[in-house]
mmCIF file of C-alpha atoms in Angstrom:
data_model
loop_
_atom_site.group_PDB
_atom_site.id
_atom_site.type_symbol
_atom_site.label_atom_id
_atom_site.label_comp_id
_atom_site.label_asym_id
_atom_site.label_seq_id
_atom_site.Cartn_x
_atom_site.Cartn_y
_atom_site.Cartn_z
ATOM 1 C CA MET A 1 42.515 -41.934 13.469
ATOM 2 C CA ILE A 2 44.345 -41.164 10.277
ATOM 3 C CA ALA A 3 44.661 -37.395 11.276
ATOM 4 C CA GLU A 4 46.107 -38.603 14.694
ATOM 5 C CA ILE A 5 48.716 -40.690 12.966
ATOM 6 C CA TYR A 6 49.756 -37.752 10.857
ATOM 7 C CA GLY A 7 50.005 -35.666 14.082
ATOM 8 C CA LYS A 8 47.324 -33.149 13.150
ATOM 9 C CA ALA A 9 45.109 -31.182 15.524
ATOM 10 C CA THR A 10 41.937 -32.807 14.237
ATOM 11 C CA GLY A 11 43.239 -36.370 15.401
ATOM 12 C CA CYS A 12 41.622 -38.165 18.198
ATOM 13 C CA CYS A 13 44.345 -37.131 20.728
ATOM 14 C CA GLN A 14 44.785 -33.736 18.837
ATOM 15 C CA GLY A 15 47.938 -35.062 17.359
ATOM 16 C CA ARG A 16 49.696 -35.731 20.701
ATOM 17 C CA GLY A 17 49.353 -39.420 20.884
ATOM 18 C CA GLY A 18 50.306 -41.009 17.424
ATOM 19 C CA SER A 19 49.533 -44.561 16.262
ATOM 20 C CA MET A 20 49.765 -45.936 19.906
ATOM 21 C CA HIS A 21 47.217 -43.911 21.489
ATOM 22 C CA LEU A 22 44.283 -44.186 19.232
ATOM 23 C CA VAL A 23 40.888 -43.757 21.108
ATOM 24 C CA ASP A 24 37.147 -43.313 20.390
ATOM 25 C CA LEU A 25 35.445 -42.658 23.625
ATOM 26 C CA LYS A 26 32.127 -42.199 21.952
ATOM 27 C CA ALA A 27 32.342 -45.745 20.535
ATOM 28 C CA GLY A 28 33.588 -47.062 23.882
ATOM 29 C CA PHE A 29 36.881 -47.872 22.532
ATOM 30 C CA VAL A 30 40.161 -47.209 24.473
ATOM 31 C CA GLY A 31 42.959 -48.008 22.289
ATOM 32 C CA ALA A 32 46.488 -49.127 22.172
ATOM 33 C CA VAL A 33 49.210 -48.174 24.428
ATOM 34 C CA PRO A 34 52.919 -48.672 23.473
ATOM 35 C CA ILE A 35 54.074 -51.047 26.241
ATOM 36 C CA VAL A 36 53.286 -54.707 25.549
ATOM 37 C CA GLY A 37 50.285 -56.216 27.644
ATOM 38 C CA SER A 38 49.303 -52.857 29.278
ATOM 39 C CA THR A 39 46.020 -52.582 27.758
ATOM 40 C CA ILE A 40 45.026 -55.626 29.729
ATOM 41 C CA PRO A 41 44.784 -54.045 33.143
ATOM 42 C CA ILE A 42 43.165 -50.875 31.642
ATOM 43 C CA ALA A 43 40.517 -53.187 30.149
ATOM 44 C CA THR A 44 40.171 -54.941 33.484
ATOM 45 C CA GLY A 45 39.720 -51.650 35.385
ATOM 46 C CA LEU A 46 37.198 -50.632 32.729
ATOM 47 C CA ALA A 47 35.356 -53.847 33.558
ATOM 48 C CA PHE A 48 35.534 -53.284 37.286
ATOM 49 C CA ALA A 49 34.123 -49.894 36.907
ATOM 50 C CA GLU A 50 31.160 -51.010 34.997
ATOM 51 C CA ARG A 51 30.530 -53.598 37.788
ATOM 52 C CA GLN A 52 30.801 -50.872 40.382
ATOM 53 C CA LEU A 53 28.386 -48.726 38.477
ATOM 54 C CA LYS A 54 25.982 -51.664 37.804
ATOM 55 C CA ARG A 55 25.931 -50.885 34.161
ATOM 56 C CA ASP A 56 25.001 -53.838 31.821
ATOM 57 C CA ARG A 57 28.229 -53.657 29.725
ATOM 58 C CA VAL A 58 30.734 -56.174 28.776
ATOM 59 C CA THR A 59 34.601 -55.028 28.060
ATOM 60 C CA VAL A 60 36.566 -56.901 25.468
ATOM 61 C CA ALA A 61 40.336 -56.798 25.629
ATOM 62 C CA PHE A 62 42.400 -57.799 22.466
ATOM 63 C CA LEU A 63 45.918 -58.881 23.095
ATOM 64 C CA GLY A 64 48.677 -60.941 21.322
ATOM 65 C CA GLU A 65 50.156 -64.156 22.606
ATOM 66 C CA ALA A 66 53.224 -62.490 23.663
ATOM 67 C CA ALA A 67 51.295 -60.175 26.081
ATOM 68 C CA THR A 68 50.505 -63.507 28.177
ATOM 69 C CA GLU A 69 54.145 -63.600 28.985
ATOM 70 C CA GLU A 70 53.900 -60.250 30.803
ATOM 71 C CA GLY A 71 53.275 -60.264 34.666
ATOM 72 C CA VAL A 72 50.305 -57.933 34.224
ATOM 73 C CA PHE A 73 48.447 -60.479 32.354
ATOM 74 C CA HIS A 74 48.398 -62.798 35.240
ATOM 75 C CA GLU A 75 47.724 -60.079 37.758
ATOM 76 C CA SER A 76 44.753 -58.882 35.535
ATOM 77 C CA LEU A 77 43.230 -62.268 34.894
ATOM 78 C CA ASN A 78 43.438 -63.032 38.847
ATOM 79 C CA PHE A 79 41.642 -59.838 39.717
ATOM 80 C CA ALA A 80 39.048 -60.548 37.032
ATOM 81 C CA SER A 81 38.367 -64.058 38.061
ATOM 82 C CA LEU A 82 38.463 -63.058 41.771
ATOM 83 C CA HIS A 83 35.634 -60.392 41.166
ATOM 84 C CA LYS A 84 33.920 -62.214 38.357
ATOM 85 C CA LEU A 85 34.167 -59.171 36.045
ATOM 86 C CA PRO A 86 32.233 -58.755 32.827
ATOM 87 C CA ILE A 87 35.341 -58.975 30.398
ATOM 88 C CA VAL A 88 36.148 -61.057 27.585
ATOM 89 C CA PHE A 89 39.987 -61.527 26.871
ATOM 90 C CA VAL A 90 40.556 -62.181 23.091
ATOM 91 C CA CYS A 91 44.060 -63.516 22.465
ATOM 92 C CA GLU A 92 44.920 -63.353 18.680
ATOM 93 C CA ASN A 93 47.823 -65.772 18.487
ATOM 94 C CA ASN A 94 49.753 -65.339 15.368
ATOM 95 C CA LEU A 95 52.443 -67.725 16.455
ATOM 96 C CA TYR A 96 55.142 -64.895 16.735
ATOM 97 C CA SER A 97 56.461 -62.085 18.807
ATOM 98 C CA VAL A 98 58.067 -59.997 16.343
ATOM 99 C CA TYR A 99 60.635 -62.624 15.070
ATOM 100 C CA SER A 100 60.513 -65.041 17.982
ATOM 101 C CA PRO A 101 58.195 -68.216 17.488
ATOM 102 C CA MET A 102 56.386 -69.887 20.302
ATOM 103 C CA SER A 103 59.016 -72.502 20.567
ATOM 104 C CA VAL A 104 61.593 -70.117 22.078
ATOM 105 C CA ARG A 105 59.118 -68.320 24.282
ATOM 106 C CA GLN A 106 57.057 -71.049 25.920
ATOM 107 C CA PRO A 107 57.180 -74.571 27.022
ATOM 108 C CA GLU A 108 56.282 -77.262 24.607
ATOM 109 C CA HIS A 109 53.053 -78.868 24.737
ATOM 110 C CA ARG A 110 51.352 -76.017 26.623
ATOM 111 C CA GLU A 111 48.521 -74.050 24.939
ATOM 112 C CA VAL A 112 48.113 -70.344 25.791
ATOM 113 C CA TRP A 113 44.465 -70.763 26.890
ATOM 114 C CA GLN A 114 45.619 -73.094 29.662
ATOM 115 C CA LEU A 115 47.188 -70.003 31.250
ATOM 116 C CA ALA A 116 44.063 -68.485 31.678
ATOM 117 C CA ALA A 117 42.330 -71.650 32.751
ATOM 118 C CA GLY A 118 44.936 -71.811 35.560
ATOM 119 C CA HIS A 119 43.367 -68.585 36.959
ATOM 120 C CA GLY A 120 39.868 -70.080 37.136
ATOM 121 C CA VAL A 121 38.866 -68.236 33.980
ATOM 122 C CA THR A 122 36.599 -70.124 31.517
ATOM 123 C CA ALA A 123 39.067 -70.668 28.682
ATOM 124 C CA HIS A 124 38.341 -71.677 24.932
ATOM 125 C CA ALA A 125 40.570 -72.193 21.831
ATOM 126 C CA GLY A 126 39.174 -71.484 18.228
ATOM 127 C CA ASP A 127 40.088 -70.930 14.630
ATOM 128 C CA GLY A 128 40.881 -67.299 14.314
ATOM 129 C CA ASN A 129 40.615 -67.532 10.535
ATOM 130 C CA ASP A 130 36.924 -68.850 10.508
ATOM 131 C CA PRO A 131 34.701 -65.797 10.882
ATOM 132 C CA LEU A 132 31.628 -67.922 11.828
ATOM 133 C CA ALA A 133 33.501 -69.837 14.565
ATOM 134 C CA VAL A 134 34.804 -66.585 15.933
ATOM 135 C CA TYR A 135 31.344 -65.134 15.990
ATOM 136 C CA GLN A 136 29.801 -68.162 17.803
ATOM 137 C CA LEU A 137 32.616 -68.099 20.366
ATOM 138 C CA MET A 138 32.257 -64.515 21.147
ATOM 139 C CA ARG A 139 28.525 -64.583 21.304
ATOM 140 C CA ALA A 140 28.700 -67.133 24.119
ATOM 141 C CA ALA A 141 31.654 -65.529 25.830
ATOM 142 C CA VAL A 142 29.914 -62.129 25.910
ATOM 143 C CA ALA A 143 26.685 -63.735 27.229
ATOM 144 C CA GLN A 144 28.540 -65.320 29.982
ATOM 145 C CA ALA A 145 30.470 -62.328 30.927
ATOM 146 C CA ARG A 146 27.120 -60.210 31.073
ATOM 147 C CA SER A 147 25.291 -62.777 33.256
ATOM 148 C CA GLY A 148 27.717 -62.316 36.050
ATOM 149 C CA GLN A 149 29.356 -65.858 35.765
ATOM 150 C CA GLY A 150 32.793 -64.142 35.352
ATOM 151 C CA PRO A 151 35.308 -63.528 32.642
ATOM 152 C CA VAL A 152 36.041 -65.663 29.550
ATOM 153 C CA PHE A 153 39.433 -66.063 27.773
ATOM 154 C CA LEU A 154 39.437 -66.933 23.999
ATOM 155 C CA GLU A 155 42.756 -68.027 22.105
ATOM 156 C CA LEU A 156 42.084 -67.534 18.428
ATOM 157 C CA LYS A 157 44.941 -68.799 16.216
ATOM 158 C CA THR A 158 45.728 -66.987 13.245
ATOM 159 C CA TYR A 159 48.729 -65.468 11.177
ATOM 160 C CA ARG A 160 50.219 -62.255 9.778
ATOM 161 C CA TRP A 161 51.256 -61.993 6.241
ATOM 162 C CA ARG A 162 53.364 -59.016 6.420
ATOM 163 C CA GLU A 163 56.067 -57.695 8.712
ATOM 164 C CA HIS A 164 55.662 -56.940 12.391
ATOM 165 C CA CYS A 165 55.389 -53.281 12.093
ATOM 166 C CA GLY A 166 55.120 -51.808 8.426
ATOM 167 C CA ALA A 167 53.647 -52.622 5.067
ATOM 168 C CA GLY A 168 56.261 -54.754 3.509
ATOM 169 C CA PHE A 169 56.862 -58.359 3.621
ATOM 170 C CA ASP A 170 59.890 -60.265 5.503
ATOM 171 C CA ASN A 171 60.005 -63.664 4.744
ATOM 172 C CA HIS A 172 63.601 -63.099 3.508
ATOM 173 C CA ILE A 173 64.836 -62.416 7.099
ATOM 174 C CA GLY A 174 64.550 -66.288 7.626
ATOM 175 C CA TYR A 175 62.531 -66.423 11.051
ATOM 176 C CA ARG A 176 59.874 -68.381 9.195
ATOM 177 C CA THR A 177 59.654 -70.372 6.148
ATOM 178 C CA GLU A 178 57.999 -69.833 2.917
ATOM 179 C CA ALA A 179 56.144 -73.021 3.108
ATOM 180 C CA GLU A 180 54.640 -72.065 6.412
ATOM 181 C CA TYR A 181 53.523 -68.732 4.995
ATOM 182 C CA LEU A 182 52.055 -70.241 1.875
ATOM 183 C CA ALA A 183 50.180 -72.921 4.025
ATOM 184 C CA TRP A 184 48.624 -70.137 6.144
ATOM 185 C CA LYS A 185 47.918 -68.090 2.947
ATOM 186 C CA GLU A 186 45.612 -70.753 1.741
ATOM 187 C CA ARG A 187 43.358 -70.223 5.004
ATOM 188 C CA ASP A 188 43.074 -66.427 4.350
ATOM 189 C CA PRO A 189 39.879 -65.861 6.319
ATOM 190 C CA ILE A 190 38.645 -63.320 3.795
ATOM 191 C CA ALA A 191 39.225 -65.459 0.601
ATOM 192 C CA THR A 192 37.992 -68.530 2.306
ATOM 193 C CA PHE A 193 34.769 -66.974 3.733
ATOM 194 C CA GLU A 194 33.941 -65.551 0.169
ATOM 195 C CA TYR A 195 34.319 -68.951 -1.237
ATOM 196 C CA ARG A 196 32.032 -70.322 1.469
ATOM 197 C CA LEU A 197 29.428 -67.725 0.441
ATOM 198 C CA GLN A 198 29.698 -68.551 -3.100
ATOM 199 C CA GLN A 199 29.215 -72.156 -2.693
ATOM 200 C CA THR A 200 25.986 -71.513 -0.572
ATOM 201 C CA GLY A 201 24.683 -69.095 -3.104
ATOM 202 C CA ASP A 202 25.030 -66.204 -0.356
ATOM 203 C CA PHE A 203 27.612 -64.069 -2.255
ATOM 204 C CA ASP A 204 26.404 -60.989 -4.065
ATOM 205 C CA GLU A 205 29.149 -59.821 -6.285
ATOM 206 C CA LEU A 206 27.584 -56.508 -6.975
ATOM 207 C CA ARG A 207 26.826 -55.516 -3.528
ATOM 208 C CA ALA A 208 30.461 -56.652 -2.579
ATOM 209 C CA ALA A 209 31.885 -54.413 -5.264
ATOM 210 C CA GLN A 210 29.710 -51.550 -4.200
ATOM 211 C CA PHE A 211 30.735 -52.133 -0.602
ATOM 212 C CA LYS A 212 34.356 -52.237 -1.463
ATOM 213 C CA ASP A 213 34.266 -48.844 -3.470
ATOM 214 C CA ARG A 214 32.450 -47.352 -0.567
ATOM 215 C CA VAL A 215 35.014 -48.232 1.930
ATOM 216 C CA GLU A 216 37.894 -47.257 -0.382
ATOM 217 C CA ASN A 217 36.277 -43.880 -0.976
ATOM 218 C CA GLU A 218 35.865 -43.335 2.812
ATOM 219 C CA ILE A 219 39.518 -44.332 3.498
ATOM 220 C CA ALA A 220 40.644 -42.014 0.737
ATOM 221 C CA GLU A 221 38.582 -39.180 2.214
ATOM 222 C CA ALA A 222 40.163 -39.793 5.714
ATOM 223 C CA PHE A 223 43.611 -39.584 4.267
ATOM 224 C CA ALA A 224 42.807 -36.226 2.313
ATOM 225 C CA ALA A 225 41.345 -34.636 5.405
ATOM 226 C CA ALA A 226 44.061 -35.632 7.471
ATOM 227 C CA LYS A 227 46.795 -34.224 5.105
ATOM 228 C CA ALA A 228 44.812 -31.039 4.829
ATOM 229 C CA ALA A 229 44.386 -30.584 8.638
ATOM 230 C CA PRO A 230 46.580 -28.149 10.602
ATOM 231 C CA PHE A 231 49.287 -29.413 13.064
ATOM 232 C CA PRO A 232 48.673 -28.384 16.781
ATOM 233 C CA ALA A 233 49.491 -24.622 17.408
ATOM 234 C CA GLY A 234 52.715 -24.077 19.344
ATOM 235 C CA SER A 235 50.632 -22.275 22.011
ATOM 236 C CA THR A 236 48.840 -25.439 22.927
ATOM 237 C CA LEU A 237 51.922 -27.226 23.752
ATOM 238 C CA MET A 238 51.470 -27.363 27.514
ATOM 239 C CA ASN A 239 47.693 -28.211 27.117
ATOM 240 C CA HIS A 240 46.526 -31.522 28.699
ATOM 241 C CA VAL A 241 49.829 -31.883 30.701
ATOM 242 C CA TYR A 242 48.278 -31.378 34.046
ATOM 243 C CA ALA A 243 44.549 -32.345 35.073
ATOM 244 C CA GLU A 244 42.223 -29.187 35.207
ATOM 245 C CA SER A 245 41.079 -28.322 38.803
#
């Protein structure tokens, strides 16, 4: 993944896709595409293929709440509902589309999950900052999708700390208040879950530290390998432009 972001030949798309075309077919992950909402029909198509091939697999599509404002969202949910496809749509609602709040994008008093329910899709809302609540919702949703009862839509409300695209903070722009930001910061899912485990005596500080070190080393190694990898050779410029016969 990191090599792909660096545009290197060892990347998952051989340096041709960049950050918006990350995939890992061995893991069954068909990643992002640059057009808002366009992963939704791809996921729906994958679920339809699994149904046609009679394979016991469930497709999970992750999307933001702004993607529900695209026409392809409704087309996909209609198709998934009609064919009772084995798919779970997970909407991570962080309340903003770049700098636009829900209040300027969708009617007041309407919840996002209701859009899915209107297509006859089983829909639930949950706390996206509660790992155990998300786990329980996902477990039930996957079981329903796998059983042939049709798709499930989950709206998980959460928040983002940093800017829409990048590593910085952007509260100074004024599209959200510092008070709102701090209120959500109090509900940071990592910090609150760690506290919950500490209260129940299930938090092992030594194991947590070891895990943190292992993850940070893995990330450092990935960046080092990506920086050292070669760029695609010029002679391969026309590769993958046309399907091989």
